[in-house]
PDB file of C-alpha atoms in Angstrom:
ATOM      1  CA  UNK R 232       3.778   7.931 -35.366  1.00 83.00           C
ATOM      2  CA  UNK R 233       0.914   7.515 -37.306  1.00 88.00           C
ATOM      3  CA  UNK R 234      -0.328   6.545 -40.755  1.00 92.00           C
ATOM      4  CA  UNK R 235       3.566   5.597 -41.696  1.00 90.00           C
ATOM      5  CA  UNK R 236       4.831   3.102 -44.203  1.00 91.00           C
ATOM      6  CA  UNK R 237       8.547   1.450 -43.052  1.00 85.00           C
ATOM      7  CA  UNK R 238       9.102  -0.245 -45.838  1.00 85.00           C
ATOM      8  CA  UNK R 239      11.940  -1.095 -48.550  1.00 82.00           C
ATOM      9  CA  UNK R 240      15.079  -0.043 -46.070  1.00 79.00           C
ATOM     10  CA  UNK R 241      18.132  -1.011 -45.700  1.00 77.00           C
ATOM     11  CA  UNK R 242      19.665  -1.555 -41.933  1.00 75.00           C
ATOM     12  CA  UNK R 243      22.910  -0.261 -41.050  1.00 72.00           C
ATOM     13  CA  UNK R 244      24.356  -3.279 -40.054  1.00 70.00           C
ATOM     14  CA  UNK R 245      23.927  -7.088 -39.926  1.00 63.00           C
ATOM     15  CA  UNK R 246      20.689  -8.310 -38.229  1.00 62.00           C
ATOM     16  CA  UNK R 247      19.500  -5.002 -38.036  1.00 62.00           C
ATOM     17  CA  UNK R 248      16.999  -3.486 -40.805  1.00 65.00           C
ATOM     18  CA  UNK R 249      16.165  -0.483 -39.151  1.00 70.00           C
ATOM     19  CA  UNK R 250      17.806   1.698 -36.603  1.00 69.00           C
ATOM     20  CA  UNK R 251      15.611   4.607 -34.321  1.00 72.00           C
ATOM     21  CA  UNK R 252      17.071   7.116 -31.766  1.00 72.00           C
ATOM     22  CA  UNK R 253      13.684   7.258 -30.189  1.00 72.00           C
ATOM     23  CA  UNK R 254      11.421   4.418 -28.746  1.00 73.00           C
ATOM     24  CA  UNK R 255       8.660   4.714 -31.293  1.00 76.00           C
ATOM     25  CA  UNK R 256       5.195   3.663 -30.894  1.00 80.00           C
ATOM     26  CA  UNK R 257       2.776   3.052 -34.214  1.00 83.00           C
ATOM     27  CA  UNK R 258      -0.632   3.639 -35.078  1.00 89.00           C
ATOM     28  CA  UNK R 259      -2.272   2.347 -38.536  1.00 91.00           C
ATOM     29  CA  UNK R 260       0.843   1.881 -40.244  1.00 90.00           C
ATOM     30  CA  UNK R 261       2.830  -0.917 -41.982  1.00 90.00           C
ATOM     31  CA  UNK R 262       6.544  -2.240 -41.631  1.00 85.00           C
ATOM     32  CA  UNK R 263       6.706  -4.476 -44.407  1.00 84.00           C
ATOM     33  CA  UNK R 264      10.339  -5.331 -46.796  1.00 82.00           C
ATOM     34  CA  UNK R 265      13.073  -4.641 -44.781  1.00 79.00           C
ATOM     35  CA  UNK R 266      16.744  -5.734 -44.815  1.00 76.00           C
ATOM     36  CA  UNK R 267      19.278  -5.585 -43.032  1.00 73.00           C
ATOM     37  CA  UNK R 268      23.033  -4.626 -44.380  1.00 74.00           C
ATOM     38  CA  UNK R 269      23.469  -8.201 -45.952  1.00 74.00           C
ATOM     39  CA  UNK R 270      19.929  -7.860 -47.873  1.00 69.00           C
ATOM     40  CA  UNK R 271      18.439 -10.419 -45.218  1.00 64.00           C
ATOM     41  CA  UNK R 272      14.959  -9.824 -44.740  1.00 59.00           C
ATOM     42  CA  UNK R 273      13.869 -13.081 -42.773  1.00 58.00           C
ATOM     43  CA  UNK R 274      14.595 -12.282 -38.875  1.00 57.00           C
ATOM     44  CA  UNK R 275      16.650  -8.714 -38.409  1.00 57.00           C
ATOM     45  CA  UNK R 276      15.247  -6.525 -35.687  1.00 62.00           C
ATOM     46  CA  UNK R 277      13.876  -2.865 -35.682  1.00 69.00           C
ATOM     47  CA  UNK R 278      16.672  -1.845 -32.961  1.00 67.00           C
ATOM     48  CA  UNK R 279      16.286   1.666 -30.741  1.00 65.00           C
ATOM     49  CA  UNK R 280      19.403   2.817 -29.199  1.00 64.00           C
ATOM     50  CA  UNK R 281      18.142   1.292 -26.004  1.00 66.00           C
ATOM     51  CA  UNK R 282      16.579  -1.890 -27.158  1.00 65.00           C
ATOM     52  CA  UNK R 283      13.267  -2.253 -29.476  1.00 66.00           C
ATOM     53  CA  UNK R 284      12.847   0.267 -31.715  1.00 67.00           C
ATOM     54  CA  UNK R 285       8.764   0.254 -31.154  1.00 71.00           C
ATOM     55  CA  UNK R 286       7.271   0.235 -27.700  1.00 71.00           C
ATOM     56  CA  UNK R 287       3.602  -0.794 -29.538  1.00 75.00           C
ATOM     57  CA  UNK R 288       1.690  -1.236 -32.196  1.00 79.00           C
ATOM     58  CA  UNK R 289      -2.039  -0.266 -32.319  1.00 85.00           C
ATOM     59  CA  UNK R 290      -3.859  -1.468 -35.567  1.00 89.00           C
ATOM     60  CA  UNK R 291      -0.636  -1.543 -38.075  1.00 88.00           C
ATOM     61  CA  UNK R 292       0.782  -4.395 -39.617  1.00 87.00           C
ATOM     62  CA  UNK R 293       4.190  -6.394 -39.599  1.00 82.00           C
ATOM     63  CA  UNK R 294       5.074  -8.570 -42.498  1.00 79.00           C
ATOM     64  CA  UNK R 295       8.102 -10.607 -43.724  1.00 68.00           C
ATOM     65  CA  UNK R 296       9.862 -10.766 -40.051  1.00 57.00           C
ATOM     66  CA  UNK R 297      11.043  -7.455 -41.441  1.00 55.00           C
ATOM     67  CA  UNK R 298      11.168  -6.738 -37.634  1.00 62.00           C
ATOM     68  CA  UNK R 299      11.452  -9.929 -35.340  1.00 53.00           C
ATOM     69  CA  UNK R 300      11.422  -8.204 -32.701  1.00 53.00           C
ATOM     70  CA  UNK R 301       7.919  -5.609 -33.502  1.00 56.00           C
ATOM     71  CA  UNK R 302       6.393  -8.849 -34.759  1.00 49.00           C
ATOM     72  CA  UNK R 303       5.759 -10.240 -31.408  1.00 53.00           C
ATOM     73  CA  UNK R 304       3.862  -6.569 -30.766  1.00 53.00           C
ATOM     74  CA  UNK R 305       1.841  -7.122 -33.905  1.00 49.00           C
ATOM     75  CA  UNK R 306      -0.549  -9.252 -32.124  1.00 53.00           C
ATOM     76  CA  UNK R 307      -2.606  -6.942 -30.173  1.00 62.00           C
ATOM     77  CA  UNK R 308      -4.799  -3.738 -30.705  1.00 74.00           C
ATOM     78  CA  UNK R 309      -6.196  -5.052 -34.131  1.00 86.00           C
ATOM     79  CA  UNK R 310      -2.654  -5.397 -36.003  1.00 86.00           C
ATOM     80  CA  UNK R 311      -1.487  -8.374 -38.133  1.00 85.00           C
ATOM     81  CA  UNK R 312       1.144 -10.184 -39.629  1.00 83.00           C
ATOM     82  CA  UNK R 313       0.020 -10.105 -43.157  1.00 87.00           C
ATOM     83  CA  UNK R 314       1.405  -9.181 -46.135  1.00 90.00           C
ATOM     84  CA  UNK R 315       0.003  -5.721 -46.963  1.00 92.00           C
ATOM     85  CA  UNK R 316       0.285  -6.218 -50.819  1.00 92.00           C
ATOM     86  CA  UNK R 317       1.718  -2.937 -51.802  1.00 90.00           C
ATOM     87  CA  UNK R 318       0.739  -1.725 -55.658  1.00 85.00           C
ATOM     88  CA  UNK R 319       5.298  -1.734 -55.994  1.00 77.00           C
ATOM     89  CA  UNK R 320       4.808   0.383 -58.918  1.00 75.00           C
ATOM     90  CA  UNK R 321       7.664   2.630 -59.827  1.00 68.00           C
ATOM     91  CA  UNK R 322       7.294   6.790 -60.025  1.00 68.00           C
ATOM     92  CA  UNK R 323      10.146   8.592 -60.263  1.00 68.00           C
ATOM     93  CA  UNK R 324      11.995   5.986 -59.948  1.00 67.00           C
ATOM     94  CA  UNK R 325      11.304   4.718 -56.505  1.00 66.00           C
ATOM     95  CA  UNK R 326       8.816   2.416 -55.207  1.00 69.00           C
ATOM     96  CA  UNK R 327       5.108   3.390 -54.721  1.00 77.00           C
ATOM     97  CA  UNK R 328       3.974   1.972 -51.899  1.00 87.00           C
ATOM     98  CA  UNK R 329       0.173   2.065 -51.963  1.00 89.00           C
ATOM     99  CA  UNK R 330      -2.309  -1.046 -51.394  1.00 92.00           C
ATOM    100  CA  UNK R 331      -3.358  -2.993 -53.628  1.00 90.00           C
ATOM    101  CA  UNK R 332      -7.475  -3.349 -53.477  1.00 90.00           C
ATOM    102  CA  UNK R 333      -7.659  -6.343 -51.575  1.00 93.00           C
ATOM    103  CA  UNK R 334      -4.841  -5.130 -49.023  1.00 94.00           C
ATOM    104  CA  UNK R 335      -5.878  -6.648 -45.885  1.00 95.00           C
ATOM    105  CA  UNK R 336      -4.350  -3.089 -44.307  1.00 95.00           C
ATOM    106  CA  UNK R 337      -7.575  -1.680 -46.401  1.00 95.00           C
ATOM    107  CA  UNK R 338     -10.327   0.283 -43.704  1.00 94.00           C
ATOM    108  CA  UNK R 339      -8.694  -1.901 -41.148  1.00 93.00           C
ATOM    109  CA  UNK R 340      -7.039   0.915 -39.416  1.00 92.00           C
ATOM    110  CA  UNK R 341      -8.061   2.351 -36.358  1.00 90.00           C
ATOM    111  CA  UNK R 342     -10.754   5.358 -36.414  1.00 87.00           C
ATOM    112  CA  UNK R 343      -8.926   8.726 -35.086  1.00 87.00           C
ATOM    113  CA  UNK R 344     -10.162  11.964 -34.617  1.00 87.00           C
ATOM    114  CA  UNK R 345      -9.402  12.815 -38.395  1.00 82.00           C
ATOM    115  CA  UNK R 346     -11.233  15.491 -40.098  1.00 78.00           C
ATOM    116  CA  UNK R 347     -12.874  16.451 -43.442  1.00 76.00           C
ATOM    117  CA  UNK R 348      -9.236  18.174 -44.129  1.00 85.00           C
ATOM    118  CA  UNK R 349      -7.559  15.404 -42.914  1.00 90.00           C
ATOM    119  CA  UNK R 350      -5.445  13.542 -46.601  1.00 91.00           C
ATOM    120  CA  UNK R 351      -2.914  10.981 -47.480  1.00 91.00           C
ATOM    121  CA  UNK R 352       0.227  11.552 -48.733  1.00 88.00           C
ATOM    122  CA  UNK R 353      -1.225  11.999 -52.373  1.00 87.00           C
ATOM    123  CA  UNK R 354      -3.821  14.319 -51.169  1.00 90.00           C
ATOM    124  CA  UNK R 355      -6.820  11.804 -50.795  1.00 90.00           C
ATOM    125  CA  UNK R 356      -9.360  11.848 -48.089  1.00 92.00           C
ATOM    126  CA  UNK R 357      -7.431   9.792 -45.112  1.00 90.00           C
ATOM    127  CA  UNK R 358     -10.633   8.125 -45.084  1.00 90.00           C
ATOM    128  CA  UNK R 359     -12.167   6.709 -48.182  1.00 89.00           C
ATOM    129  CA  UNK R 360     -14.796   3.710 -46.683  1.00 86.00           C
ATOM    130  CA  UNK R 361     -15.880   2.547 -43.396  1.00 87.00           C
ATOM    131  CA  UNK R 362     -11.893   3.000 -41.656  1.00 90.00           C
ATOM    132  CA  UNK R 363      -8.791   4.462 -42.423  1.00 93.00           C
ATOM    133  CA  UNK R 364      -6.396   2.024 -44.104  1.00 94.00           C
ATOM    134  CA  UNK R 365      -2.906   0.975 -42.182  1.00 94.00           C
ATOM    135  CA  UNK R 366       0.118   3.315 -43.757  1.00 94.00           C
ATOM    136  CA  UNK R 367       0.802   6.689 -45.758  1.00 93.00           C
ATOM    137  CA  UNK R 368      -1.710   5.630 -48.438  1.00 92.00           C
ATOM    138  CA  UNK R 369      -5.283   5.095 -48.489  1.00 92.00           C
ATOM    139  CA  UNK R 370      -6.309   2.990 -51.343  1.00 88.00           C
ATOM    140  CA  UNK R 371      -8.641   4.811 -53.556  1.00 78.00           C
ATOM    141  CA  UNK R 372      -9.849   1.477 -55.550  1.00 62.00           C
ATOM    142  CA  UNK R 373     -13.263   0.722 -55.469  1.00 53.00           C
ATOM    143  CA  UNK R 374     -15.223  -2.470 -56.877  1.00 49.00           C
ATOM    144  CA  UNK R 375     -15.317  -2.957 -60.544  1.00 47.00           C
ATOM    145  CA  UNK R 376     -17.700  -0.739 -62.341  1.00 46.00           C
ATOM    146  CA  UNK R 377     -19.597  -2.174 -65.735  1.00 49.00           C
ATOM    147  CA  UNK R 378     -21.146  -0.093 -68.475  1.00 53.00           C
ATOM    148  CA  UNK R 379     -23.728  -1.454 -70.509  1.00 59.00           C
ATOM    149  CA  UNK R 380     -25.292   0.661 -73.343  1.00 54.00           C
TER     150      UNK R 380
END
């Protein structure tokens, strides 16, 4: 999978916040905020119905133990343990999870073969700056801009 947000579940049972029938392997995206059945976020595992639910992790990033066991993953091929500092505003009544401007997932991603015709899941260029950001968003802020007259 690529350019994926995992974030905001709820797991299907104790210790577990998220379940995958596949072995899954992730490319500039984020697992961030995810419980388990008892709302626990510190320390349940990403489970596959063979063991971990991710075989790897190039440039994404794991935060909040959300997955113990994809954590440990997190530390190679430019990925992190940070918190991505999602935007959390509400449309249509569900979380927004875009990046804030000083996301550390920001043009941290790893550069793919994308295209001119290649957008986000708003619609935005999947690159905006020097790298695509980590997740389903690319954050579209910019610096501050002053007008004088």
């Amino acid at each position: 999978i690529r350019n994926v947000t995992i974030a905001g579940n709820k797991g299907p049972s104790p210790a577990v916040a998220l379940y995958s029938t596949a072995r899954l392997s992730a490319v500039n995206s984020v697992v961030a905020y995810n419980s388990d059945k008892n709302d626990v976020t510190n320390g349940p595992s990403c489970r596959g119905s063979d063991g971990p639910a991710f075989s790897g992790l190039d440039h994404s990033c794991v935060f909040d133990d959300s997955c113990t066991n994809v954590a440990a993953k997190a530390t190679v091929a430019g990925s992190i343990q940070k918190d991505p500092l999602f935007n959390l505003e509400m449309r249509k009544s569900q979380p927004y999870w875009s990046l804030r401007g000083t996301s550390p997932c920001k043009n941290t991603g790893a550069r793919l073969d994308y295209t001119a015709d290649d957008v986000d899941l708003e619609g935005r260029p999947r690159v905006i700056g020097s790298r695509p950001d980590m997740g389903c968003y690319e954050c579209a802020l910019g610096g501050m801009a002053i007008i004088v007259r």
